[in-house]
């Protein structure tokens, strides 16, 4: 372990900032729960109070773990900057994702406007998205509703994405430094992990798959750190990551079971003395995550529907969506030539194919492509938030092949890492087998770790073949940056376009008739914000009108663009 770094000013600053950011999230969650108990009037205060309480907790921890007051003060200022930066940047972008506009924003608005999921866990909102709002994990929504209640601006709630991203990058860096990596290589490790295209395709939205990956990665990093050498503050970060993982998406609980299970196997084989501590740490985190932080949905779903994971899983009285024959992902989201096929077949097409979004964007089928042969014209697929084919970048298939070959080379010369590599890949592969839909990058963002593991081993332990290792690193970063640039550029330009469309209607003082279809709550709030007079009418009525216009609220080629007609110029 790098003891010299552990006692350095830089280490303490970085760790303290990470703690403040994650403590803010967890304390905010608890305060939002408190607001449900004592009354909604308290909700606007929860976000600023969570920041203040996080700072107080750090001062308390600082006294016990030798973090001096100067370090704490600098960390507080930096953390405050990170939080303000996150709020401002997230506020620049409109959430233009399909699910974000469909049920995420609707859930946030309803929470902020008075819905109490404690006292009223079952409630009618909108027939098309009730199941998702009522029964899905609400961790990201609580944070967003808190921020929205404080500042009155829905887009600022996406700051959670940036806060977790910053916390993750800081933590990956300090764990890498503790494992004796240089500053440059530690920065590379952190960059490799957070450049996951799923994260950056969703960073400006309320989609939660990127958050799921970041929380999972923080947990894994904390596990490595604590197993190697106990550190309470790293353990605390790991516990907070588990809480976040369990309360951002149902998949989080399955991923936690799988990765912690394989971690237990590793400890059983390598360090049996840690078994009881390992079990205790996970038991505490899971109880907190499911019963306290996750009372709704886990306890509420069990009580009201007979299964904590409803509607993904069901009970005798309340069947799951699959048991009812409803599989929207298979019906609406899967390329035609992948429907009904085995998971290996789907995975092969999804990650060795030409960038695309079949069955949308004027495409029906996924198309295979030769690794490293990718036409620039196909990269426009990355404007989508959940690119279906080649979702991890246009060169990911080639990188995957080279990284696996490199892994075999490394393990041939560095045999002591074989067990660890076997455990790591077994966990990742096992986590893919739980659903036939995990061919999709969005649903299985941990696939990004498969080619990264050999690079981490190379940076940590191998002195030869540096040029090849750095070459692979450069290639995967370029691959990720292509997705990042194309998508963020689309987000920026389309946000400006939608704002211009709304401002023009406001400027010309026009009334409109609009058919919101799936996005009733999200578009209604935008029209109110821009003071646009509107009347909502059925889609079957407006689709017959020839001179109707469409808002640019979804990527071109995706269903859901909202049609409207201008009715007059005066209100």
Coordinates of C-alpha atoms in Angstrom, one line a residue:
X1 CA 0.0 0.0 0.0
X2 CA 1.2 3.5 -0.7
X3 CA 1.4 4.7 2.9
X4 CA 3.1 8.0 2.0
X5 CA 0.2 8.9 -0.2
X6 CA -2.3 8.0 2.5
X7 CA -0.9 10.7 4.8
X8 CA -0.6 13.3 2.1
X9 CA -2.7 16.5 1.8
X10 CA -3.9 15.6 -1.6
X11 CA -5.2 12.2 -0.5
X12 CA -7.1 13.7 2.4
X13 CA -8.6 16.5 0.2
X14 CA -9.7 14.1 -2.5
X15 CA -11.2 11.6 0.0
X16 CA -12.9 14.3 2.0
X17 CA -14.6 15.7 -1.2
X18 CA -15.7 12.3 -2.1
X19 CA -17.2 11.8 1.3
X20 CA -19.0 15.1 1.3
X21 CA -20.6 14.5 -2.1
X22 CA -21.8 11.0 -1.2
X23 CA -22.9 12.0 2.3
X24 CA -24.9 14.8 0.7
X25 CA -26.8 12.3 -1.5
X26 CA -27.5 9.8 1.4
X27 CA -28.4 12.5 3.9
X28 CA -30.7 14.1 1.4
X29 CA -32.4 10.8 0.9
X30 CA -33.0 10.5 4.6
X31 CA -34.3 14.1 4.9
X32 CA -36.7 13.5 2.0
X33 CA -38.0 10.5 3.9
X34 CA -38.3 12.7 7.0
X35 CA -40.3 15.2 5.0
X36 CA -42.8 12.5 4.1
X37 CA -43.3 11.9 7.8
X38 CA -43.6 15.4 9.1
X39 CA -45.1 17.1 6.1
X40 CA -44.2 18.3 2.6
X41 CA -43.5 21.8 3.7
X42 CA -40.0 20.6 4.7
X43 CA -39.1 19.3 1.3
X44 CA -37.6 22.6 -0.1
X45 CA -35.2 22.6 2.8
X46 CA -33.9 19.1 2.4
X47 CA -31.2 19.8 -0.2
X48 CA -29.4 22.7 1.5
X49 CA -29.7 21.0 4.9
X50 CA -28.1 17.8 3.4
X51 CA -25.1 19.8 2.3
X52 CA -24.7 21.4 5.7
X53 CA -25.1 18.1 7.5
X54 CA -22.6 16.4 5.2
X55 CA -20.0 19.1 6.2
X56 CA -20.8 18.6 9.9
X57 CA -20.3 14.8 9.6
X58 CA -17.0 15.4 7.9
X59 CA -15.9 17.6 10.7
X60 CA -16.8 14.8 13.2
X61 CA -15.0 12.2 11.1
X62 CA -12.0 14.5 10.7
X63 CA -11.4 14.6 14.4
X64 CA -11.3 10.8 14.7
X65 CA -9.5 10.0 11.5
X66 CA -6.8 12.7 11.5
X67 CA -8.3 15.0 8.9
X68 CA -7.1 18.5 10.0
X69 CA -9.4 21.6 10.0
X70 CA -7.5 23.1 7.1
X71 CA -8.1 20.0 5.0
X72 CA -11.8 20.0 5.9
X73 CA -12.2 23.7 5.0
X74 CA -10.5 23.3 1.6
X75 CA -12.6 20.1 1.0
X76 CA -15.8 22.0 1.9
X77 CA -15.0 24.8 -0.6
X78 CA -14.1 22.3 -3.4
X79 CA -17.2 20.2 -2.7
X80 CA -19.4 23.3 -2.7
X81 CA -17.9 24.2 -6.1
X82 CA -18.6 20.7 -7.4
X83 CA -22.2 20.8 -6.3
X84 CA -22.8 24.3 -7.8
X85 CA -21.1 23.2 -11.0
X86 CA -23.3 20.1 -11.2
X87 CA -26.4 22.2 -10.7
X88 CA -25.5 24.7 -13.3
X89 CA -24.3 22.2 -16.0
X90 CA -27.3 19.9 -15.5
X91 CA -29.6 23.0 -15.8
X92 CA -28.2 23.8 -19.2
X93 CA -29.7 20.7 -20.8
X94 CA -33.3 19.6 -21.2
X95 CA -34.0 16.0 -20.4
X96 CA -34.8 14.7 -23.9
X97 CA -34.7 11.0 -23.1
X98 CA -37.8 8.9 -23.8
X99 CA -38.1 7.3 -20.3
X100 CA -37.1 10.6 -18.7
X101 CA -40.0 12.4 -20.3
X102 CA -42.3 9.5 -19.9
X103 CA -42.2 8.5 -16.2
X104 CA -39.0 9.9 -14.5
X105 CA -40.0 13.5 -14.7
X106 CA -43.6 12.7 -14.0
X107 CA -42.6 10.9 -10.8
X108 CA -40.4 13.9 -9.7
X109 CA -43.1 16.4 -10.3
X110 CA -45.7 14.4 -8.4
X111 CA -43.3 13.9 -5.4
X112 CA -42.5 17.6 -5.4
X113 CA -46.2 18.5 -5.6
X114 CA -47.4 16.5 -2.7
X115 CA -47.4 12.8 -3.3
X116 CA -46.3 10.9 -0.2
X117 CA -45.1 7.4 -1.2
X118 CA -45.1 6.4 2.5
X119 CA -48.7 7.2 3.4
X120 CA -50.0 6.6 -0.2
X121 CA -47.8 4.0 -1.9
X122 CA -50.5 3.1 -4.4
X123 CA -52.0 6.0 -6.3
X124 CA -53.3 6.7 -9.8
X125 CA -51.2 9.1 -11.9
X126 CA -51.4 8.4 -15.6
X127 CA -52.5 5.0 -17.0
X128 CA -49.4 4.7 -19.2
X129 CA -46.8 5.1 -16.5
X130 CA -48.4 4.3 -13.2
X131 CA -46.6 1.0 -12.7
X132 CA -43.1 2.6 -13.1
X133 CA -43.9 5.6 -10.8
X134 CA -45.5 3.6 -8.0
X135 CA -43.3 0.5 -7.9
X136 CA -39.7 1.4 -9.1
X137 CA -36.8 2.5 -6.8
X138 CA -37.0 6.2 -6.1
X139 CA -33.5 7.2 -4.9
X140 CA -32.7 9.5 -7.9
X141 CA -36.2 10.9 -7.8
X142 CA -35.9 11.9 -4.2
X143 CA -32.8 13.9 -4.9
X144 CA -34.3 15.5 -8.0
X145 CA -37.6 16.3 -6.2
X146 CA -35.6 17.9 -3.4
X147 CA -33.5 20.1 -5.7
X148 CA -36.6 21.0 -7.8
X149 CA -38.5 22.0 -4.6
X150 CA -35.5 24.2 -3.6
X151 CA -34.8 25.9 -6.9
X152 CA -38.0 25.5 -8.9
X153 CA -36.2 24.2 -12.0
X154 CA -36.8 20.6 -13.0
X155 CA -33.6 20.2 -15.0
X156 CA -31.4 21.0 -12.0
X157 CA -32.4 17.7 -10.5
X158 CA -30.1 15.9 -12.9
X159 CA -27.2 17.3 -10.9
X160 CA -27.1 13.9 -9.1
X161 CA -25.5 12.4 -12.3
X162 CA -22.6 14.9 -12.2
X163 CA -22.2 14.7 -8.4
X164 CA -21.9 10.9 -8.5
X165 CA -19.6 11.1 -11.5
X166 CA -17.3 13.5 -9.7
X167 CA -17.3 11.4 -6.5
X168 CA -16.6 8.2 -8.5
X169 CA -13.7 9.8 -10.4
X170 CA -12.1 11.0 -7.1
X171 CA -12.5 7.7 -5.4
X172 CA -11.1 5.7 -8.3
X173 CA -8.1 8.0 -8.3
X174 CA -7.3 7.6 -4.6
X175 CA -7.8 3.8 -4.6
X176 CA -5.4 3.6 -7.6
X177 CA -2.9 5.8 -5.8
X178 CA -3.1 3.6 -2.7
X179 CA -2.3 0.6 -4.9
X180 CA 1.0 2.3 -5.8
X181 CA 0.0 3.5 -9.2
X182 CA 1.6 6.8 -10.4
X183 CA -0.4 10.0 -10.6
X184 CA -0.6 9.6 -14.4
X185 CA -1.8 6.0 -14.3
X186 CA -4.2 6.7 -11.5
X187 CA -5.8 9.4 -13.6
X188 CA -5.9 7.0 -16.5
X189 CA -7.7 4.3 -14.4
X190 CA -10.3 6.9 -13.2
X191 CA -10.8 8.2 -16.8
X192 CA -11.1 4.7 -18.3
X193 CA -13.9 3.8 -15.9
X194 CA -16.0 7.0 -16.0
X195 CA -15.7 7.3 -19.8
X196 CA -18.3 4.5 -20.1
X197 CA -20.5 5.6 -23.0
X198 CA -23.7 4.6 -21.1
X199 CA -22.8 7.2 -18.5
X200 CA -22.2 10.0 -21.0
X201 CA -25.2 9.1 -23.2
X202 CA -27.4 9.6 -20.1
X203 CA -25.6 12.3 -18.2
X204 CA -28.0 15.0 -19.2
X205 CA -31.1 13.0 -18.6
X206 CA -33.0 11.3 -15.8
X207 CA -32.2 7.8 -17.1
X208 CA -30.4 5.8 -14.3
X209 CA -28.3 3.2 -16.0
X210 CA -25.2 5.4 -15.9
X211 CA -25.8 6.0 -12.2
X212 CA -26.1 2.2 -11.7
X213 CA -22.7 1.7 -13.3
X214 CA -21.1 4.4 -11.2
X215 CA -22.5 3.1 -7.9
X216 CA -21.5 -0.4 -8.8
X217 CA -17.9 0.7 -9.7
X218 CA -17.6 2.7 -6.5
X219 CA -18.7 -0.4 -4.6
X220 CA -16.2 -2.7 -6.4
X221 CA -13.4 -0.2 -5.8
X222 CA -14.2 0.1 -2.1
X223 CA -14.3 -3.7 -1.9
X224 CA -10.8 -4.0 -3.3
X225 CA -9.5 -1.2 -1.0
X226 CA -11.0 -2.6 2.2
X227 CA -10.0 -6.2 1.4
X228 CA -6.4 -5.2 0.8
X229 CA -6.2 -3.0 3.9
X230 CA -9.1 -2.0 6.2
X231 CA -10.0 1.7 6.0
X232 CA -13.2 2.8 7.7
X233 CA -13.7 5.8 5.4
X234 CA -13.4 3.6 2.3
X235 CA -15.8 1.2 4.0
X236 CA -18.3 4.0 4.5
X237 CA -18.0 5.0 0.9
X238 CA -18.7 1.4 0.0
X239 CA -21.8 1.3 2.2
X240 CA -23.1 4.5 0.6
X241 CA -22.5 3.1 -2.9
X242 CA -24.5 0.0 -2.0
X243 CA -27.4 2.2 -0.7
X244 CA -27.3 4.1 -4.0
X245 CA -27.1 1.0 -6.0
X246 CA -30.1 -0.6 -4.4
X247 CA -32.2 2.6 -4.7
X248 CA -31.5 3.6 -8.3
X249 CA -32.8 0.5 -10.1
X250 CA -34.1 -3.0 -9.3
X251 CA -31.1 -4.4 -11.3
X252 CA -28.9 -3.0 -8.6
X253 CA -29.9 -5.6 -6.0
X254 CA -29.2 -8.4 -8.5
X255 CA -25.8 -7.0 -9.4
X256 CA -24.9 -6.5 -5.7
X257 CA -25.8 -10.2 -4.9
X258 CA -23.7 -11.4 -7.8
X259 CA -20.7 -9.3 -7.3
X260 CA -20.7 -9.6 -3.5
X261 CA -21.2 -13.3 -3.9
X262 CA -18.1 -13.7 -6.0
X263 CA -16.2 -11.4 -3.7
X264 CA -17.1 -13.7 -0.8
X265 CA -15.7 -16.6 -2.8
X266 CA -12.4 -14.7 -3.3
X267 CA -12.2 -14.0 0.5
X268 CA -13.0 -17.6 1.3
X269 CA -10.1 -18.7 -0.8
X270 CA -7.6 -16.0 0.0
X271 CA -8.4 -14.5 3.4
X272 CA -10.8 -16.4 5.6
X273 CA -10.2 -14.1 8.5
X274 CA -12.3 -11.4 6.8
X275 CA -15.4 -13.5 6.3
X276 CA -17.4 -12.3 9.3
X277 CA -16.4 -8.7 8.7
X278 CA -17.4 -9.1 5.0
X279 CA -20.8 -10.6 5.9
X280 CA -21.4 -7.9 8.6
X281 CA -20.5 -5.1 6.2
X282 CA -22.9 -6.3 3.5
X283 CA -25.7 -7.2 5.9
X284 CA -25.6 -3.6 7.4
X285 CA -25.5 -2.0 4.0
X286 CA -28.3 -4.2 2.5
X287 CA -30.6 -3.6 5.6
X288 CA -30.1 0.1 5.3
X289 CA -30.5 0.1 1.6
X290 CA -33.6 -2.0 1.4
X291 CA -35.5 -1.4 4.6
X292 CA -34.6 2.2 5.6
X293 CA -33.6 4.0 2.4
X294 CA -35.7 1.7 0.2
X295 CA -38.8 1.3 2.3
X296 CA -40.7 2.4 -0.9
X297 CA -40.5 0.4 -3.1
X298 CA -39.1 -2.8 -1.4
X299 CA -41.2 -2.9 1.8
X300 CA -44.2 -1.2 0.1
X301 CA -44.2 -3.6 -2.9
X302 CA -43.9 -6.6 -0.6
X303 CA -46.8 -5.4 1.5
X304 CA -49.1 -4.3 -1.3
X305 CA -48.1 -6.6 -4.2
X306 CA -46.6 -9.7 -2.5
X307 CA -43.1 -9.2 -4.0
X308 CA -40.5 -6.5 -3.3
X309 CA -39.5 -6.5 -7.0
X310 CA -42.9 -6.1 -8.5
X311 CA -43.7 -5.6 -11.4
X312 CA -40.5 -7.2 -12.6
X313 CA -41.4 -10.2 -10.4
X314 CA -44.9 -11.0 -9.2
X315 CA -47.0 -13.0 -6.8
X316 CA -50.0 -15.3 -7.0
X317 CA -52.4 -12.4 -6.8
X318 CA -50.4 -9.8 -8.7
X319 CA -48.6 -11.3 -11.7
X320 CA -45.4 -9.8 -13.1
X321 CA -45.5 -8.1 -16.5
X322 CA -43.8 -11.1 -18.1
X323 CA -46.3 -13.5 -16.6
X324 CA -49.0 -11.3 -18.1
X325 CA -47.4 -11.7 -21.5
X326 CA -46.2 -8.1 -21.6
X327 CA -42.5 -7.7 -22.6
X328 CA -42.1 -4.2 -24.0
X329 CA -38.4 -4.5 -24.5
X330 CA -38.8 -7.6 -26.7
X331 CA -41.8 -6.1 -28.6
X332 CA -40.7 -2.5 -29.1
X333 CA -36.9 -2.2 -28.5
X334 CA -35.3 -5.3 -30.0
X335 CA -34.1 -5.4 -33.7
X336 CA -36.3 -7.8 -35.7
X337 CA -33.4 -10.3 -36.5
X338 CA -32.6 -10.5 -32.8
X339 CA -36.1 -11.3 -31.5
X340 CA -36.5 -14.8 -30.1
X341 CA -32.8 -15.5 -30.4
X342 CA -30.5 -16.7 -27.6
X343 CA -28.6 -14.2 -25.4
X344 CA -25.1 -15.1 -26.9
X345 CA -26.6 -14.4 -30.4
X346 CA -27.9 -11.1 -29.2
X347 CA -24.7 -10.1 -27.5
X348 CA -22.7 -10.9 -30.6
X349 CA -24.9 -8.8 -32.8
X350 CA -25.1 -6.0 -30.3
X351 CA -21.4 -5.6 -29.8
X352 CA -20.0 -6.7 -33.1
X353 CA -22.4 -4.8 -35.2
X354 CA -22.6 -1.5 -37.0
X355 CA -23.7 1.4 -34.8
X356 CA -27.5 1.5 -35.1
X357 CA -30.8 1.7 -33.3
X358 CA -33.0 -0.9 -35.1
X359 CA -36.0 -1.3 -34.9
X360 CA -36.0 2.5 -35.0
X361 CA -34.3 5.2 -37.1
X362 CA -35.5 3.6 -40.4
X363 CA -33.8 0.3 -39.6
X364 CA -35.3 -3.1 -39.0
X365 CA -32.4 -5.4 -38.3
X366 CA -29.0 -5.2 -36.6
X367 CA -26.1 -5.4 -39.0
X368 CA -22.7 -7.1 -38.3
X369 CA -19.5 -5.1 -39.0
X370 CA -15.9 -6.0 -39.3
X371 CA -14.0 -4.9 -36.1
X372 CA -12.4 -1.5 -36.5
X373 CA -14.2 -1.0 -39.8
X374 CA -16.9 1.6 -39.1
X375 CA -18.3 4.3 -41.4
X376 CA -18.4 7.8 -39.8
X377 CA -22.0 8.2 -41.2
X378 CA -23.2 5.4 -38.9
X379 CA -21.9 7.3 -35.8
X380 CA -25.0 9.5 -35.9
X381 CA -26.6 6.6 -34.0
X382 CA -25.0 7.9 -30.8
X383 CA -27.4 10.8 -30.7
X384 CA -29.8 8.3 -29.1
X385 CA -29.6 8.0 -25.3
X386 CA -29.7 4.2 -25.5
X387 CA -27.9 3.2 -28.6
X388 CA -28.8 -0.5 -29.3
X389 CA -26.1 -1.8 -31.6
X390 CA -22.4 -1.0 -30.8
X391 CA -23.6 1.0 -27.8
X392 CA -20.1 1.1 -26.3
X393 CA -18.6 2.8 -29.3
X394 CA -17.8 2.1 -32.9
X395 CA -14.5 0.3 -32.2
X396 CA -15.5 -1.6 -29.1
X397 CA -15.6 -5.0 -30.8
X398 CA -12.0 -4.7 -32.0
X399 CA -10.9 -3.4 -28.5
X400 CA -12.7 -6.4 -27.0
X401 CA -10.7 -8.8 -29.1
X402 CA -7.4 -7.1 -28.5
X403 CA -7.9 -6.8 -24.8
X404 CA -8.8 -10.5 -24.3
X405 CA -5.7 -11.5 -26.3
X406 CA -3.7 -9.1 -24.1
X407 CA -5.2 -10.6 -21.0
X408 CA -4.1 -14.1 -22.0
X409 CA -0.6 -12.8 -22.5
X410 CA -0.6 -11.0 -19.1
X411 CA -1.9 -14.1 -17.2
X412 CA 0.8 -16.3 -18.8
X413 CA 3.5 -14.1 -17.3
X414 CA 1.7 -13.0 -14.1
X415 CA 0.1 -16.2 -12.7
X416 CA -0.7 -14.8 -9.3
X417 CA -3.6 -12.7 -10.8
X418 CA -5.4 -15.6 -12.4
X419 CA -7.8 -16.3 -9.5
X420 CA -8.7 -12.6 -9.2
X421 CA -9.3 -12.3 -13.0
X422 CA -11.4 -15.5 -12.9
X423 CA -13.5 -14.2 -10.1
X424 CA -13.9 -10.8 -11.8
X425 CA -14.9 -12.1 -15.2
X426 CA -17.2 -14.7 -13.6
X427 CA -19.1 -12.0 -11.8
X428 CA -19.5 -9.9 -14.9
X429 CA -20.6 -12.8 -17.1
X430 CA -23.0 -14.1 -14.4
X431 CA -24.5 -10.6 -14.1
X432 CA -25.3 -10.8 -17.9
X433 CA -27.2 -14.1 -17.6
X434 CA -30.1 -12.9 -15.6
X435 CA -32.1 -11.4 -18.5
X436 CA -32.3 -12.0 -22.3
X437 CA -32.3 -8.2 -22.6
X438 CA -28.8 -7.7 -21.3
X439 CA -27.4 -7.6 -24.8
X440 CA -28.3 -3.9 -24.6
X441 CA -25.5 -1.6 -23.4
X442 CA -28.0 0.4 -21.4
X443 CA -29.1 -2.6 -19.4
X444 CA -25.6 -4.1 -18.9
X445 CA -23.2 -1.1 -18.5
X446 CA -20.8 -3.4 -16.6
X447 CA -19.7 -4.9 -20.0
X448 CA -17.5 -1.8 -20.3
X449 CA -15.3 -3.3 -17.6
X450 CA -14.4 -6.4 -19.7
X451 CA -11.7 -4.8 -21.9
X452 CA -10.6 -2.4 -19.1
X453 CA -9.5 -5.2 -16.6
X454 CA -6.5 -6.2 -18.7
X455 CA -5.4 -2.6 -19.0
X456 CA -5.6 -2.2 -15.2
X457 CA -3.5 -5.3 -14.7
X458 CA -1.0 -4.0 -17.2
X459 CA -0.7 -0.7 -15.4
X460 CA -0.5 -2.2 -12.0
X461 CA 1.9 -5.1 -12.4
X462 CA 3.4 -5.5 -15.8
X463 CA 6.6 -3.7 -16.8
X464 CA 6.8 -5.0 -20.4
X465 CA 4.6 -4.2 -23.3
X466 CA 3.9 -0.7 -22.0
X467 CA 3.5 0.6 -25.5
X468 CA 0.8 -1.9 -26.3
X469 CA -1.0 -1.3 -23.0
X470 CA -1.0 2.5 -23.5
X471 CA -2.0 2.0 -27.1
X472 CA -5.1 0.0 -26.0
X473 CA -5.9 2.7 -23.4
X474 CA -5.6 5.4 -26.0
X475 CA -7.8 3.4 -28.4
X476 CA -10.6 2.8 -25.9
X477 CA -10.5 6.5 -24.8
X478 CA -10.8 7.7 -28.4
X479 CA -13.7 5.2 -28.9
X480 CA -15.5 6.5 -25.8
X481 CA -14.8 10.2 -26.7
X482 CA -16.4 9.7 -30.1
X483 CA -19.7 8.7 -28.4
X484 CA -19.3 11.4 -25.8
X485 CA -18.7 14.2 -28.4
X486 CA -21.5 13.1 -30.8
X487 CA -24.1 12.7 -28.0
X488 CA -23.3 15.8 -26.0
X489 CA -23.2 17.9 -29.2
X490 CA -26.7 16.5 -30.0
X491 CA -27.9 17.2 -26.5
X492 CA -26.7 20.8 -26.7
X493 CA -28.0 21.6 -30.2
X494 CA -31.4 19.9 -29.6
X495 CA -31.9 21.6 -26.2
X496 CA -31.3 24.9 -27.9
X497 CA -33.7 23.9 -30.7
X498 CA -36.5 22.9 -28.3
X499 CA -36.0 26.1 -26.3
X500 CA -36.2 28.2 -29.5
X501 CA -39.5 26.4 -30.5
X502 CA -41.0 27.2 -27.1
X503 CA -39.7 30.8 -27.0
X504 CA -41.1 31.5 -30.5
X505 CA -44.5 30.4 -29.5
X506 CA -44.3 32.6 -26.4
X507 CA -42.9 35.5 -28.3
X508 CA -45.7 35.3 -30.9
X509 CA -48.2 34.9 -28.1
X510 CA -49.7 31.8 -29.8
X511 CA -52.1 29.3 -28.4
X512 CA -51.7 25.7 -29.4
X513 CA -53.5 22.4 -29.5
X514 CA -51.2 19.6 -28.5
X515 CA -51.3 15.9 -28.2
X516 CA -48.7 14.9 -25.6
X517 CA -49.2 11.2 -26.1
X518 CA -46.8 9.5 -23.6
X519 CA -45.3 12.8 -22.2
X520 CA -48.3 14.6 -20.7
X521 CA -46.7 15.8 -17.5
X522 CA -43.3 16.8 -18.8
X523 CA -44.6 18.8 -21.8
X524 CA -47.3 20.4 -19.7
X525 CA -44.8 21.8 -17.2
X526 CA -42.7 23.2 -20.0
X527 CA -45.7 24.9 -21.6
X528 CA -46.6 26.4 -18.2
X529 CA -43.0 27.5 -17.6
X530 CA -42.9 29.3 -20.9
X531 CA -46.4 30.8 -20.4
X532 CA -47.8 29.2 -23.5
X533 CA -51.6 28.8 -23.7
X534 CA -52.5 25.2 -24.7
X535 CA -55.3 22.7 -25.1
X536 CA -54.6 19.0 -25.0
X537 CA -56.4 16.9 -27.6
X538 CA -56.3 13.2 -28.5
X539 CA -53.7 12.0 -30.9
X540 CA -56.2 10.5 -33.3
X541 CA -57.7 14.0 -33.7
X542 CA -54.4 15.8 -34.4
X543 CA -52.8 13.1 -36.6
X544 CA -55.3 13.9 -39.4
X545 CA -54.3 17.5 -39.6
X546 CA -51.8 18.2 -42.4
X547 CA -50.2 21.4 -41.2
X548 CA -49.3 20.1 -37.7
X549 CA -45.8 20.7 -36.4
X550 CA -43.7 18.7 -34.0
X551 CA -41.5 19.6 -31.1
X552 CA -37.9 18.2 -31.3
X553 CA -38.3 16.5 -28.0
X554 CA -36.8 13.1 -29.0
X555 CA -34.0 12.0 -31.3
X556 CA -35.0 12.0 -35.0
X557 CA -36.0 8.5 -35.9
X558 CA -37.6 7.7 -32.5
X559 CA -41.3 7.7 -31.9
X560 CA -42.7 10.3 -29.5
X561 CA -42.1 13.7 -31.2
X562 CA -45.0 15.8 -29.8
X563 CA -47.4 17.1 -32.5
X564 CA -49.1 20.5 -32.1
X565 CA -51.1 23.0 -34.2
X566 CA -51.2 26.8 -33.7
X567 CA -54.7 27.9 -33.2
X568 CA -54.5 31.7 -32.9
X569 CA -52.2 34.6 -32.0
X570 CA -53.9 35.9 -28.9
X571 CA -54.7 34.3 -25.6

